[in-house]
PDB file of C-alpha atoms in Angstrom:
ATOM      1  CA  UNK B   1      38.034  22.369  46.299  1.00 71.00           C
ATOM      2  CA  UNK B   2      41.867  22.030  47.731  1.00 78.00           C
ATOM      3  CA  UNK B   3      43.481  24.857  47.915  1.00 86.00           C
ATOM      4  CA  UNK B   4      47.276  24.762  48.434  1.00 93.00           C
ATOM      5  CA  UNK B   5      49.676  27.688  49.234  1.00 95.00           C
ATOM      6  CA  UNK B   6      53.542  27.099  48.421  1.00 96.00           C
ATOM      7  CA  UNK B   7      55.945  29.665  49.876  1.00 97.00           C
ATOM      8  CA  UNK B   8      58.456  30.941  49.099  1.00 97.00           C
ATOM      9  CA  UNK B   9      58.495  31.400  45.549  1.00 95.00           C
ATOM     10  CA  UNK B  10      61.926  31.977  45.080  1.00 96.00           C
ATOM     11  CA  UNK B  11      64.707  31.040  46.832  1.00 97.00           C
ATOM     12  CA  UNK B  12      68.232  31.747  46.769  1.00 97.00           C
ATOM     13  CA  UNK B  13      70.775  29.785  49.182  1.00 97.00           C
ATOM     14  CA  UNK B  14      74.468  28.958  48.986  1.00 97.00           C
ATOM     15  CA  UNK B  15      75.663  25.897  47.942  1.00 97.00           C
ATOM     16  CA  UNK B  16      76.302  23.408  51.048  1.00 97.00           C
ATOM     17  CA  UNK B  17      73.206  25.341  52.758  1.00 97.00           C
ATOM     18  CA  UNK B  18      70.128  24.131  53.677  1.00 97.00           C
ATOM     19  CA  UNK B  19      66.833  24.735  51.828  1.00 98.00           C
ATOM     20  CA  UNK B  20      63.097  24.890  53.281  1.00 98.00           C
ATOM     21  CA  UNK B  21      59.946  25.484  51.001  1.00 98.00           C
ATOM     22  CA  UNK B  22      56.555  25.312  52.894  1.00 98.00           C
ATOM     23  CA  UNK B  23      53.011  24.448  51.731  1.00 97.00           C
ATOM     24  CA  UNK B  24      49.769  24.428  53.221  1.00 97.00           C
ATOM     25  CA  UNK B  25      46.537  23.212  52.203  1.00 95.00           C
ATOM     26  CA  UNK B  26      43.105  23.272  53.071  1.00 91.00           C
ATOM     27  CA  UNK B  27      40.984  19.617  52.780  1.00 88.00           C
ATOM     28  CA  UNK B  28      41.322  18.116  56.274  1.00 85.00           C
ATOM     29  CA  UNK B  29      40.398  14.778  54.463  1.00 85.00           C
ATOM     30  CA  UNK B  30      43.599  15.237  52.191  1.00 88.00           C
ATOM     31  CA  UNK B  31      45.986  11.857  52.624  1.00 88.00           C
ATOM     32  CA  UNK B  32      48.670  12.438  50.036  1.00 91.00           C
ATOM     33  CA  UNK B  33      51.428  14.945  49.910  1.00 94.00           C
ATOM     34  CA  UNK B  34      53.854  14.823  47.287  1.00 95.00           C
ATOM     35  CA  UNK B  35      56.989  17.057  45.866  1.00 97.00           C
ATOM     36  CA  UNK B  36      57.695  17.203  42.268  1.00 97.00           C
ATOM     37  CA  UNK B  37      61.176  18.527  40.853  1.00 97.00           C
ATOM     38  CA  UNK B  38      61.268  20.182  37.437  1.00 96.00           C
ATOM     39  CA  UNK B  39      64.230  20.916  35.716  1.00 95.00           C
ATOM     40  CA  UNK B  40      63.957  23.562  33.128  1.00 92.00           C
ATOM     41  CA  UNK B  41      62.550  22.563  29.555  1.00 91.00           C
ATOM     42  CA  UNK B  42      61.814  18.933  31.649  1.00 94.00           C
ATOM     43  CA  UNK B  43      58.317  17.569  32.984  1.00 96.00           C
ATOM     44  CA  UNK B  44      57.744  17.196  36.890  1.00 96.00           C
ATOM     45  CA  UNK B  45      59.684  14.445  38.459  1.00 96.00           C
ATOM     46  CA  UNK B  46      58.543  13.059  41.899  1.00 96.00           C
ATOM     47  CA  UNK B  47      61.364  13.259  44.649  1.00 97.00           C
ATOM     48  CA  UNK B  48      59.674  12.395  47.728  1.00 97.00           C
ATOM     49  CA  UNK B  49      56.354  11.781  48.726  1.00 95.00           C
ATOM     50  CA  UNK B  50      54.862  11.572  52.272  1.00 94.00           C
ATOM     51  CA  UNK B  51      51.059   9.624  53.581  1.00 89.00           C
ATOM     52  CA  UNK B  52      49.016  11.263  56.086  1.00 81.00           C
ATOM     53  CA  UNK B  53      49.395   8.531  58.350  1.00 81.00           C
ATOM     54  CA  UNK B  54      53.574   9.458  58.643  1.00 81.00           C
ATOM     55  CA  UNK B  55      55.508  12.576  60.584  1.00 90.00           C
ATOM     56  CA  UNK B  56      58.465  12.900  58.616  1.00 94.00           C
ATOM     57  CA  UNK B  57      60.594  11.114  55.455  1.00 94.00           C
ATOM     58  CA  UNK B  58      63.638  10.982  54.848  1.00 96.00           C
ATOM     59  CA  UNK B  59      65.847   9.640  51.456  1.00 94.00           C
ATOM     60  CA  UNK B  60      69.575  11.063  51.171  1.00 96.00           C
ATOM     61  CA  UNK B  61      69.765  15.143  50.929  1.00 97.00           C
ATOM     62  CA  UNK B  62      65.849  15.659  51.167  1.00 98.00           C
ATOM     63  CA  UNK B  63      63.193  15.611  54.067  1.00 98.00           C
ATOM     64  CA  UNK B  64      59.364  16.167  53.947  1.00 98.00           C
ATOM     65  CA  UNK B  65      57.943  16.713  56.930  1.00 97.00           C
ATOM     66  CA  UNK B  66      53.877  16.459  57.675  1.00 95.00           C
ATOM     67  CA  UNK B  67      51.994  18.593  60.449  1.00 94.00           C
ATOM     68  CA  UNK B  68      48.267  17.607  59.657  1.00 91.00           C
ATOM     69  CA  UNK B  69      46.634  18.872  62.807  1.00 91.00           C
ATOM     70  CA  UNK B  70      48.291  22.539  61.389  1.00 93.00           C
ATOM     71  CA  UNK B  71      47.850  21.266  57.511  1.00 94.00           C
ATOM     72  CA  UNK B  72      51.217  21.758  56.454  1.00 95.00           C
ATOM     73  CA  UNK B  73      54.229  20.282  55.242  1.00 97.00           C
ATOM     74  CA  UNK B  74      57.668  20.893  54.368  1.00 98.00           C
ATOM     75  CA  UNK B  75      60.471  20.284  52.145  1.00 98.00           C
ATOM     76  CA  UNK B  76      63.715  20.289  53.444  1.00 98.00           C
ATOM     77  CA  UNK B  77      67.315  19.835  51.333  1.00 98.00           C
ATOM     78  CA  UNK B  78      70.111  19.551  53.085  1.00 97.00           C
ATOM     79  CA  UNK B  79      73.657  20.478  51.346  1.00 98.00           C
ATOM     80  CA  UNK B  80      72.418  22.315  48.339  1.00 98.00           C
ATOM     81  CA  UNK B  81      74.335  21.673  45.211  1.00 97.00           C
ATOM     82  CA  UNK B  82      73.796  23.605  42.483  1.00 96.00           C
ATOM     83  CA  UNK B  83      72.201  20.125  40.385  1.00 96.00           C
ATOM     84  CA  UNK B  84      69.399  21.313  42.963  1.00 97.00           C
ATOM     85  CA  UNK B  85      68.482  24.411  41.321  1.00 97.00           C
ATOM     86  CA  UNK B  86      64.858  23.763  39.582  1.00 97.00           C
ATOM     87  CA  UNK B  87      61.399  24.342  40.105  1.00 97.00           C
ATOM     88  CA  UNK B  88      59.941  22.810  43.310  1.00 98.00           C
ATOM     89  CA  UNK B  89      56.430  21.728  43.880  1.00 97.00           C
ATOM     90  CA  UNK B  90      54.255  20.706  46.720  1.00 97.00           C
ATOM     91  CA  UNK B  91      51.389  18.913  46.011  1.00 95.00           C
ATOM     92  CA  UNK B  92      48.194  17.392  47.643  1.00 93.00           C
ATOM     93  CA  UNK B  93      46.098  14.631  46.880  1.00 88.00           C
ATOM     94  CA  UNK B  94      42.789  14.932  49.091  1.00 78.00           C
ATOM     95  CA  UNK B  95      40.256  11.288  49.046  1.00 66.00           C
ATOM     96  CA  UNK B  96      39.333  11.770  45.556  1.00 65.00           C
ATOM     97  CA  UNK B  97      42.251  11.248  43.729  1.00 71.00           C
ATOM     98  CA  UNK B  98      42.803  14.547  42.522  1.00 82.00           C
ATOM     99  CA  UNK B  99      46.541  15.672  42.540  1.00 87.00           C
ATOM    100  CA  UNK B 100      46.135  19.799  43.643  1.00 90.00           C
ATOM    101  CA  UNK B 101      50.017  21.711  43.289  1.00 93.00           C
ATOM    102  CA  UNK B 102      51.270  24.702  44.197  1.00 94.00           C
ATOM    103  CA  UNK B 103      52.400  27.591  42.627  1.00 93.00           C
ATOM    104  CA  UNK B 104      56.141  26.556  42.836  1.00 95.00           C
ATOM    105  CA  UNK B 105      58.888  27.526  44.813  1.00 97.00           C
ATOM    106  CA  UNK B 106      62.266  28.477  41.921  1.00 96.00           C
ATOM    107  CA  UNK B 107      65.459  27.269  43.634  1.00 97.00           C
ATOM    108  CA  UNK B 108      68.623  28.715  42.802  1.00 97.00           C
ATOM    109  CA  UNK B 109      72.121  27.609  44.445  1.00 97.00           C
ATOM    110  CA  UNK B 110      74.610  29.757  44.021  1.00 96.00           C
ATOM    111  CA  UNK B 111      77.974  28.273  44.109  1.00 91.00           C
TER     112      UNK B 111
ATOM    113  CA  UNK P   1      58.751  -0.066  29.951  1.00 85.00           C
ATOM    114  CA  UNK P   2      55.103   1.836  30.138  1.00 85.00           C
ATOM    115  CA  UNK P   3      55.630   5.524  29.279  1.00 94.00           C
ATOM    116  CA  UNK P   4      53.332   8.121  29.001  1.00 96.00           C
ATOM    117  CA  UNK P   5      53.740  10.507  25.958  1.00 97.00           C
ATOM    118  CA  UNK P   6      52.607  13.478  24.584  1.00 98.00           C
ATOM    119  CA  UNK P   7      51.918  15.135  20.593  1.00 98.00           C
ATOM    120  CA  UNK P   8      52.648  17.198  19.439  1.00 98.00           C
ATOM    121  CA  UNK P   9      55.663  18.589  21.440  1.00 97.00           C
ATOM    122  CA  UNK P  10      55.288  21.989  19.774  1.00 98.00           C
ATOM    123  CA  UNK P  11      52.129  23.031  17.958  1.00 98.00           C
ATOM    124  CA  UNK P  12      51.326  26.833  16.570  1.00 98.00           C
ATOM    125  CA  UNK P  13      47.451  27.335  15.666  1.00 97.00           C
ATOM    126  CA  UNK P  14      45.496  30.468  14.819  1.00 97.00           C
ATOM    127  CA  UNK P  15      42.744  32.501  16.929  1.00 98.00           C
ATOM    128  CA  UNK P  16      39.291  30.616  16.734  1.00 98.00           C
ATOM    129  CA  UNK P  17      40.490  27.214  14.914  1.00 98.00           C
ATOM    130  CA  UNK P  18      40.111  23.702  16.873  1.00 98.00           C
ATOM    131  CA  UNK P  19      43.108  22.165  18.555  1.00 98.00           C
ATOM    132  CA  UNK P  20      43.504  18.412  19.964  1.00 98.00           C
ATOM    133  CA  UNK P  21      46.419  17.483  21.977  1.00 98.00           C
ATOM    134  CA  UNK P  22      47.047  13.959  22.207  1.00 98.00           C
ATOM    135  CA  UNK P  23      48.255  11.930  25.706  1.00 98.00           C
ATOM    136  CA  UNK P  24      49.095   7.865  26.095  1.00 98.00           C
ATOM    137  CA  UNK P  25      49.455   6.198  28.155  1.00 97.00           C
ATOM    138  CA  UNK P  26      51.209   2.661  28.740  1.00 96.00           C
ATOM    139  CA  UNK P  27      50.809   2.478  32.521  1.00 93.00           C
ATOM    140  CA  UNK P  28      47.372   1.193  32.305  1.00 94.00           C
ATOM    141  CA  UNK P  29      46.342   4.000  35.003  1.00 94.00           C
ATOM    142  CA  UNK P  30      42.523   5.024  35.511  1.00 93.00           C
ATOM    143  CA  UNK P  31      43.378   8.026  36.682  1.00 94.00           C
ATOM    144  CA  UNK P  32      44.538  10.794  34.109  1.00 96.00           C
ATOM    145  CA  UNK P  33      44.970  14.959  33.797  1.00 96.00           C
ATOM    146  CA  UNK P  34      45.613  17.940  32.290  1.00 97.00           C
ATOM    147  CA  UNK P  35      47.389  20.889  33.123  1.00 97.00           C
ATOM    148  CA  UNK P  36      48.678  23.959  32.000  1.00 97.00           C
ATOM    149  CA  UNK P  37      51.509  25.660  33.180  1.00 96.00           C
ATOM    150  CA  UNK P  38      52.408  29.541  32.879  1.00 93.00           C
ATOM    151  CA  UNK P  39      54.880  31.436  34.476  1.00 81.00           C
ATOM    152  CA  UNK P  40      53.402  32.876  38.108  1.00 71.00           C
ATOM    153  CA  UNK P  41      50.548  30.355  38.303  1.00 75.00           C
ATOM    154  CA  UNK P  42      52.601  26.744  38.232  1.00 86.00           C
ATOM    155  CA  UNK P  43      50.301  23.801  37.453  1.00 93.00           C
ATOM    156  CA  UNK P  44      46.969  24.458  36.671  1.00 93.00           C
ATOM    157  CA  UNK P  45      44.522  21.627  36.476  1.00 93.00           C
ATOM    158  CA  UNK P  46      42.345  21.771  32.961  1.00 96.00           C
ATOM    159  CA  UNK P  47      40.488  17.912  32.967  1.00 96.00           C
ATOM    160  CA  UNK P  48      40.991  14.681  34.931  1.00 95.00           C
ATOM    161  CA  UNK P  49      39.181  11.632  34.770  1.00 96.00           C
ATOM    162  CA  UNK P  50      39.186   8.324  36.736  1.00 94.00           C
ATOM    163  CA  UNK P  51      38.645   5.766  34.132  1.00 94.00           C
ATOM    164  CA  UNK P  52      36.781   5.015  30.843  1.00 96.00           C
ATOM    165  CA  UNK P  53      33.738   7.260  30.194  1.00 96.00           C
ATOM    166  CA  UNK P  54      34.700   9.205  32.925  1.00 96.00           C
ATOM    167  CA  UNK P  55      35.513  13.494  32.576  1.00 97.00           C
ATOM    168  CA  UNK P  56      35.625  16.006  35.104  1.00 94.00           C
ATOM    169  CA  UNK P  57      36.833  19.970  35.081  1.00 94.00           C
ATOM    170  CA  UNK P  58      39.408  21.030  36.643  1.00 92.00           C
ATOM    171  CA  UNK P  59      39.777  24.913  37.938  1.00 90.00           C
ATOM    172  CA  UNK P  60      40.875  26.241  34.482  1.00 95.00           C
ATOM    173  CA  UNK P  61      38.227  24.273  32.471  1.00 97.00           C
ATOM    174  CA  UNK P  62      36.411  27.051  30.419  1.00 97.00           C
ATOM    175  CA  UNK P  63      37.377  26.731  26.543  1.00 97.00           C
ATOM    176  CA  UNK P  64      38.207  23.132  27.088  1.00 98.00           C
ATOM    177  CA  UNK P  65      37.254  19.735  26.422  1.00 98.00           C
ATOM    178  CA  UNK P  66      37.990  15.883  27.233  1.00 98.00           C
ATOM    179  CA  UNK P  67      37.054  12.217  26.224  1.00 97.00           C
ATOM    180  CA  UNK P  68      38.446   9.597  27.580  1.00 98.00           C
ATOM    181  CA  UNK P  69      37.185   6.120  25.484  1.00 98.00           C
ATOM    182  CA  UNK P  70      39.527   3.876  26.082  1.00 97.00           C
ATOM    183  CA  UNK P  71      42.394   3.445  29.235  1.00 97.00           C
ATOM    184  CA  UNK P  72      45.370   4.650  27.487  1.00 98.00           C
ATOM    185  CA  UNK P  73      44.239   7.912  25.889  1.00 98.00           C
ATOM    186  CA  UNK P  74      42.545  11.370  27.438  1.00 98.00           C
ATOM    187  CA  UNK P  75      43.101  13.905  24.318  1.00 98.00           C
ATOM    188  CA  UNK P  76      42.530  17.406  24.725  1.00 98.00           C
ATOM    189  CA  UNK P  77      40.442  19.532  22.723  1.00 98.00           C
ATOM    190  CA  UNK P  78      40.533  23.146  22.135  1.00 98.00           C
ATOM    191  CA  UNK P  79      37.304  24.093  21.006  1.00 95.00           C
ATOM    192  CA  UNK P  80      37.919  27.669  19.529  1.00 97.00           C
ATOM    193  CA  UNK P  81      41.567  28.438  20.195  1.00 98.00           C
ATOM    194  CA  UNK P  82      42.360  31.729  22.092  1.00 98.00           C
ATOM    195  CA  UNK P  83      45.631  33.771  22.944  1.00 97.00           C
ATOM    196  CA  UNK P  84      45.281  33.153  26.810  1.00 97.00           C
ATOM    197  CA  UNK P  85      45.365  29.457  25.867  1.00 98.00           C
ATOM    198  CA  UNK P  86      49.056  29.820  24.845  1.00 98.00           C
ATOM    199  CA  UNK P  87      51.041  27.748  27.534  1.00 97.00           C
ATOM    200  CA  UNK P  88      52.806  24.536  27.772  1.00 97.00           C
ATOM    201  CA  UNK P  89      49.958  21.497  28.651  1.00 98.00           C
ATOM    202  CA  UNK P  90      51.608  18.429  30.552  1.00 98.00           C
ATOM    203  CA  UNK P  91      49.503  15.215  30.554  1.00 98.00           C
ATOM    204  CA  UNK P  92      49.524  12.780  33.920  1.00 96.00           C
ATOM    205  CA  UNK P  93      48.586   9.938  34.807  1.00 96.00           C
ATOM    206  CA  UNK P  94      48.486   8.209  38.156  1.00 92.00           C
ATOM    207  CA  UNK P  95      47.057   5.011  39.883  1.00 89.00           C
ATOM    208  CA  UNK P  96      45.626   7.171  42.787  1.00 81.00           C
ATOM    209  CA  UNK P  97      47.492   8.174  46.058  1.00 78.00           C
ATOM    210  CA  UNK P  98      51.110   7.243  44.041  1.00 83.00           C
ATOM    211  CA  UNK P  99      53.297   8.572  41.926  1.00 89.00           C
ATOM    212  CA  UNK P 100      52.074  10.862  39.223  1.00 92.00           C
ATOM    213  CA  UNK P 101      54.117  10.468  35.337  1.00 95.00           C
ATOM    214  CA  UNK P 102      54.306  13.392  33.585  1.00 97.00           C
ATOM    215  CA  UNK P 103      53.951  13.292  29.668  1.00 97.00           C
ATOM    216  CA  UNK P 104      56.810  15.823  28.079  1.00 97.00           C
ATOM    217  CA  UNK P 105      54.381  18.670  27.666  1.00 97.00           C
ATOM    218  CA  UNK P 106      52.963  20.328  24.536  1.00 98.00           C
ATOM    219  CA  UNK P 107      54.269  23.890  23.932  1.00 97.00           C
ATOM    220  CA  UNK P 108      51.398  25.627  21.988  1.00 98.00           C
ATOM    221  CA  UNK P 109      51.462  28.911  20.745  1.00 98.00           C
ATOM    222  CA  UNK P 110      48.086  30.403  19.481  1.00 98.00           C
ATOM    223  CA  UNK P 111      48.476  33.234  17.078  1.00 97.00           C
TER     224      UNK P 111
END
């Protein structure tokens, strides 16, 4: 099955900095790569997602970018404000439908 | 608006008795999960299925059980509750390559 690798799992930055979390994955045929936000005590909240068939997304603050011939992709937040401090997680979604996450990347921004 | 929702949202059972978590779903998605999530190992997937009569294990399946008879619904069963099943269980569903919604998660605490 998919196997996806998340790093790092913490991550401390200063507010206005920038923040990068990386994930790889496994399943060549994979064609779905989405990041999920969770708040604590709150359920996963999609932020951005990215297709196989795109480079690199963009909305506001956050960027994913897609390297498929390497199979990874990235998460990038620009400006950190400390509303950004949560859980982060990378996710893939290979042919058959089956969302596969991370283990999580914990964001904290320290003002 | 269509919501997906979970009960209970806190639930406290004893070693060895029979649990069932209930998810529903108003999306009218085929394609629904489970997961469990404990600190260190993020989101874990239990059960998914694509649509009616349709059940398939996940990577932490062992101790666990799904039905899925109608669209809305994919309750999960507990067949002889344990202490390594204590975690918090978020319900998803998804139409496939899209957005996944997150139910609020069912704490459950096995004594």
């Amino acid at each position: 099955g998919e196997n996806v690798e998340q790093h790092p799992s913490t991550l401390s930055v200063q507010e206005g900095d920038s923040a990068v979390i990386k994930c790889t994955y496994s399943d060549s045929a994979s064609n779905y790569f989405p990041w999920y936000k969770q708040e604590l005590g709150k359920r996963p909240q999609l932020i951005i997602d990215i297709r196989s068939n795109v480079g690199e997304k963009k909305d506001q603050r956050i960027a994913v970018t897609l390297n498929k011939t390497a199979k990874h992709f990235s998460l990038h937040i620009t400006e950190t404000q400390p509303e950004d401090s949560a859980v982060y997680f990378c996710a893939v979604e290979p042919a058959g439908n089956k969302l596969t996450f991370g283990g999580g990347t914990r964001v904290l921004v320290k003002p | 608006d269509a919501e997906i929702t979970q009960s209970p949202r806190h639930k406290i059972t004893e070693t060895g008795r029979q649990v069932t978590l209930a998810c529903h779903q108003t999306w009218n998605h085929n394609n629904m999960f489970w997961y469990r999530q404990d600190l260190g190992h993020g989101l874990r997937l239990i059960h998914y299925s694509y649509g009616v009569q349709d059940t398939n294990k996940g990577e932490v399946s062992d101790g666990y059980s799904v039905s899925r008879s109608n669209t809305e619904d994919l309750p999960l069963t507990l067949e002889s509750a344990a202490s390594s099943q204590t975690s918090v269980y978020f319900c998803a569903s998804s139409p496939g390559r899209s957005e996944a919604f997150f139910g609020q998660g069912t704490r459950l605490t096995v004594v």
